[in-house]
Amino acid sequence: MTTMYVTYTADYTAWFDRDYYVAHHIPLVMKIWQPMGLKSATAFFPSRSTGGGTQGSVAICECIFDSEAALHAALASPEAGTIMADVDKFTKIKPALSRGQSI
C-alpha cells in the first residue's frame, strides 16, 4: 500500500466548501482513480488553532493506493486533469501533494 496526502493549507478564513469536497470531489477522485488502484480517499478537517494562529491545514485527504506504481499511474493519467479542474469548485487554495512514509 502507498499513501498520498493532499493538503490544503491557508489562512483559516480562506474559502473552502467542505460539503462540495466531501459530497462531490472525493467521489469524483474515487470514480476516476479506483480503476487505477486507489483503494480509499478520506477527508479530514483539522481543528483550528485557538492559540492565536491563523494559518494551517484547512483540509487533508488521505488517498491509499494498492502500490507505488498505481499512485504514479493515477497522477500521470489524463484523467488527473479532470480532478485538478474540479478543485476550483470548492476552493482557491492550491493543493499540496505528499507521499506518506512509514517510520
Coordinates of N, CA and C in Angstrom, one line a residue:
M1 N 0.8 -1.2 0.0 CA 0.0 0.0 0.0 C 0.9 1.2 0.0
T2 N 0.4 2.3 -0.7 CA 1.1 3.5 -0.8 C 0.1 4.6 -0.5
T3 N 0.5 5.6 0.4 CA -0.4 6.7 0.8 C 0.1 8.0 0.2
M4 N -0.9 8.8 -0.3 CA -0.6 10.1 -0.7 C -1.5 11.0 0.1
Y5 N -1.0 12.1 0.6 CA -1.8 13.1 1.3 C -1.9 14.4 0.4
V6 N -3.1 14.9 0.3 CA -3.4 16.1 -0.4 C -3.8 17.1 0.7
T7 N -3.0 18.1 0.8 CA -3.2 19.1 1.9 C -3.5 20.5 1.4
Y8 N -4.5 21.1 2.0 CA -4.9 22.4 1.6 C -4.6 23.3 2.8
T9 N -3.5 24.1 2.7 CA -3.0 25.0 3.8 C -3.2 26.4 3.4
A10 N -3.8 27.2 4.3 CA -4.1 28.6 4.1 C -4.5 29.3 5.4
D11 N -4.8 30.5 5.3 CA -5.4 31.3 6.3 C -6.7 30.6 6.6
Y12 N -7.1 30.5 7.9 CA -8.4 29.9 8.3 C -9.6 30.5 7.7
T13 N -9.5 31.8 7.3 CA -10.6 32.4 6.7 C -10.8 32.1 5.2
A14 N -9.9 31.4 4.6 CA -9.9 31.1 3.2 C -11.2 30.3 2.8
W15 N -11.7 30.5 1.7 CA -12.9 29.8 1.2 C -12.6 28.3 0.9
F16 N -13.4 27.4 1.5 CA -13.2 26.0 1.3 C -14.6 25.4 1.6
D17 N -15.3 24.9 0.5 CA -16.6 24.3 0.6 C -16.5 22.9 1.0
R18 N -16.6 22.6 2.3 CA -16.5 21.2 2.8 C -17.5 20.3 2.3
D19 N -18.7 20.8 2.2 CA -19.8 20.0 1.7 C -19.6 19.5 0.2
Y20 N -19.1 20.4 -0.6 CA -18.8 20.0 -2.0 C -17.7 19.0 -2.0
Y21 N -16.7 19.3 -1.2 CA -15.5 18.5 -1.2 C -15.8 17.0 -0.8
V22 N -16.6 16.9 0.2 CA -17.0 15.5 0.7 C -18.0 14.9 -0.3
A23 N -19.0 15.6 -0.7 CA -20.1 15.0 -1.5 C -19.8 14.9 -3.0
H24 N -18.9 15.7 -3.5 CA -18.7 15.6 -4.9 C -17.2 15.3 -5.3
H25 N -16.3 16.1 -4.7 CA -14.9 15.9 -5.1 C -14.3 14.5 -4.8
I26 N -14.5 14.1 -3.5 CA -13.9 12.8 -3.1 C -14.5 11.7 -3.9
P27 N -15.9 11.7 -4.1 CA -16.4 10.6 -5.0 C -15.9 10.7 -6.4
L28 N -15.6 11.9 -7.0 CA -15.0 12.0 -8.3 C -13.6 11.4 -8.3
V29 N -12.8 11.7 -7.3 CA -11.5 11.1 -7.2 C -11.6 9.6 -7.2
M30 N -12.5 9.0 -6.4 CA -12.7 7.6 -6.3 C -13.1 7.0 -7.7
K31 N -14.0 7.6 -8.3 CA -14.6 7.2 -9.6 C -13.4 7.1 -10.6
I32 N -12.6 8.1 -10.7 CA -11.6 8.2 -11.7 C -10.4 7.3 -11.4
W33 N -9.9 7.3 -10.2 CA -8.7 6.6 -9.8 C -8.9 5.2 -9.3
Q34 N -10.0 4.8 -8.9 CA -10.2 3.5 -8.3 C -9.8 2.4 -9.4
P35 N -10.2 2.6 -10.6 CA -9.7 1.5 -11.6 C -8.2 1.5 -11.8
M36 N -7.5 2.5 -11.3 CA -6.1 2.6 -11.4 C -5.4 2.1 -10.1
G37 N -6.2 1.7 -9.1 CA -5.6 1.2 -7.9 C -5.8 2.0 -6.7
L38 N -6.6 3.0 -6.7 CA -7.0 3.8 -5.5 C -7.9 2.9 -4.7
K39 N -7.6 2.7 -3.4 CA -8.4 1.8 -2.5 C -9.3 2.7 -1.7
S40 N -8.9 3.9 -1.2 CA -9.7 4.7 -0.4 C -9.2 6.2 -0.5
A41 N -10.2 7.1 -0.3 CA -9.9 8.5 -0.2 C -10.7 9.1 0.9
T42 N -10.1 9.6 2.0 CA -10.8 10.0 3.1 C -10.4 11.5 3.5
A43 N -11.4 12.3 3.7 CA -11.2 13.7 4.0 C -11.1 13.9 5.5
F44 N -10.2 14.8 6.0 CA -10.0 15.1 7.4 C -10.0 16.6 7.4
F45 N -10.6 17.2 8.5 CA -10.6 18.6 8.7 C -10.0 18.9 10.1
P46 N -8.7 19.3 10.1 CA -8.1 19.6 11.4 C -8.8 20.7 12.2
S47 N -8.7 20.6 13.5 CA -9.2 21.6 14.4 C -8.4 22.9 14.1
R48 N -9.1 24.0 14.2 CA -8.5 25.3 14.0 C -7.9 25.7 15.4
S49 N -6.7 26.2 15.3 CA -6.0 26.6 16.5 C -6.7 27.7 17.2
T50 N -6.7 27.6 18.5 CA -7.3 28.6 19.4 C -6.2 29.4 20.1
G51 N -4.9 29.0 19.8 CA -3.8 29.6 20.4 C -3.3 30.9 19.7
G52 N -4.1 31.5 18.9 CA -3.8 32.7 18.2 C -3.3 32.6 16.8
G53 N -3.0 31.3 16.4 CA -2.6 31.1 15.0 C -3.7 31.2 14.0
T54 N -3.4 31.7 12.8 CA -4.4 31.9 11.8 C -4.1 31.1 10.6
Q55 N -3.0 30.4 10.5 CA -2.5 29.7 9.3 C -2.5 28.2 9.7
G56 N -2.8 27.3 8.7 CA -2.7 25.9 9.0 C -3.4 25.1 7.9
S57 N -3.5 23.8 8.2 CA -4.2 22.9 7.3 C -5.7 23.1 7.4
V58 N -6.3 23.4 6.3 CA -7.8 23.6 6.3 C -8.4 22.2 6.0
A59 N -7.8 21.4 5.2 CA -8.3 20.1 4.9 C -7.2 19.2 4.4
I60 N -7.3 17.9 4.7 CA -6.3 16.9 4.3 C -7.1 15.7 3.7
C61 N -6.7 15.2 2.6 CA -7.3 14.0 2.0 C -6.2 12.9 2.0
E62 N -6.5 11.7 2.6 CA -5.6 10.6 2.6 C -6.1 9.7 1.5
C63 N -5.2 9.5 0.5 CA -5.5 8.6 -0.6 C -4.6 7.3 -0.5
I64 N -5.2 6.2 -0.4 CA -4.4 4.9 -0.3 C -4.5 4.2 -1.6
F65 N -3.4 3.9 -2.2 CA -3.3 3.2 -3.4 C -2.7 1.8 -3.1
D66 N -3.0 0.8 -4.0 CA -2.5 -0.5 -3.8 C -1.0 -0.7 -4.0
S67 N -0.4 0.3 -4.7 CA 1.0 0.2 -4.9 C 1.6 1.6 -5.3
E68 N 2.9 1.7 -5.3 CA 3.6 2.9 -5.7 C 3.3 3.2 -7.2
A69 N 3.3 2.1 -8.0 CA 3.1 2.2 -9.4 C 1.7 2.7 -9.7
A70 N 0.7 2.3 -8.9 CA -0.7 2.7 -9.1 C -0.8 4.2 -8.8
L71 N -0.1 4.7 -7.8 CA -0.1 6.1 -7.5 C 0.5 6.9 -8.6
H72 N 1.6 6.5 -9.1 CA 2.2 7.2 -10.3 C 1.4 7.2 -11.5
A73 N 0.8 6.0 -11.8 CA -0.1 5.9 -12.9 C -1.3 6.9 -12.8
A74 N -1.9 7.0 -11.6 CA -3.0 7.9 -11.4 C -2.6 9.3 -11.7
L75 N -1.5 9.7 -11.1 CA -1.1 11.1 -11.2 C -0.7 11.5 -12.7
A76 N -0.2 10.5 -13.4 CA 0.2 10.7 -14.8 C -0.9 10.6 -15.8
S77 N -2.1 10.1 -15.3 CA -3.2 9.8 -16.2 C -3.8 11.1 -16.8
P78 N -4.4 11.1 -18.0 CA -5.1 12.2 -18.5 C -6.2 12.7 -17.6
E79 N -6.8 11.7 -16.9 CA -8.0 12.0 -16.0 C -7.6 12.8 -14.8
A80 N -6.3 12.9 -14.5 CA -5.9 13.7 -13.3 C -6.2 15.2 -13.6
G81 N -6.2 15.6 -14.8 CA -6.6 16.9 -15.2 C -8.1 17.2 -14.8
T82 N -8.9 16.3 -14.9 CA -10.4 16.4 -14.5 C -10.5 16.6 -13.0
I83 N -9.7 15.9 -12.3 CA -9.7 16.1 -10.8 C -9.2 17.4 -10.4
M84 N -8.1 17.9 -11.0 CA -7.5 19.2 -10.7 C -8.4 20.3 -11.1
A85 N -9.1 20.2 -12.2 CA -10.1 21.2 -12.7 C -11.2 21.4 -11.7
D86 N -11.6 20.3 -11.0 CA -12.7 20.3 -10.0 C -12.3 21.1 -8.8
V87 N -11.1 21.3 -8.5 CA -10.6 22.0 -7.3 C -11.2 23.4 -7.2
D88 N -11.3 24.1 -8.3 CA -11.8 25.5 -8.3 C -13.3 25.5 -7.9
K89 N -14.0 24.4 -7.9 CA -15.4 24.4 -7.5 C -15.6 24.5 -6.0
F90 N -14.5 24.2 -5.2 CA -14.6 24.2 -3.7 C -13.6 25.0 -3.0
T91 N -12.6 25.5 -3.7 CA -11.6 26.4 -3.0 C -10.7 27.0 -4.1
K92 N -10.0 28.1 -3.6 CA -8.9 28.7 -4.4 C -7.5 28.3 -3.8
I93 N -7.5 27.5 -2.8 CA -6.3 27.1 -2.2 C -5.6 26.0 -3.1
K94 N -4.3 26.2 -3.3 CA -3.6 25.2 -4.2 C -3.3 24.0 -3.3
P95 N -3.7 22.8 -3.8 CA -3.4 21.6 -3.0 C -1.9 21.2 -3.1
A96 N -1.4 20.7 -2.0 CA 0.0 20.2 -2.0 C -0.1 18.7 -1.8
L97 N 0.6 18.0 -2.7 CA 0.6 16.5 -2.6 C 1.9 16.0 -1.9
S98 N 1.8 15.0 -1.1 CA 3.0 14.4 -0.5 C 2.7 12.9 -0.3
R99 N 3.8 12.2 -0.3 CA 3.7 10.7 -0.1 C 3.9 10.4 1.3
G100 N 3.0 9.6 1.9 CA 3.2 9.2 3.3 C 4.3 8.1 3.3
Q101 N 5.1 8.1 4.4 CA 6.1 7.1 4.6 C 6.0 6.5 6.0
S102 N 6.3 5.2 6.0 CA 6.3 4.5 7.3 C 7.5 4.9 8.1
I103 N 7.4 5.0 9.4 CA 8.6 5.3 10.2 C 9.1 4.1 10.8

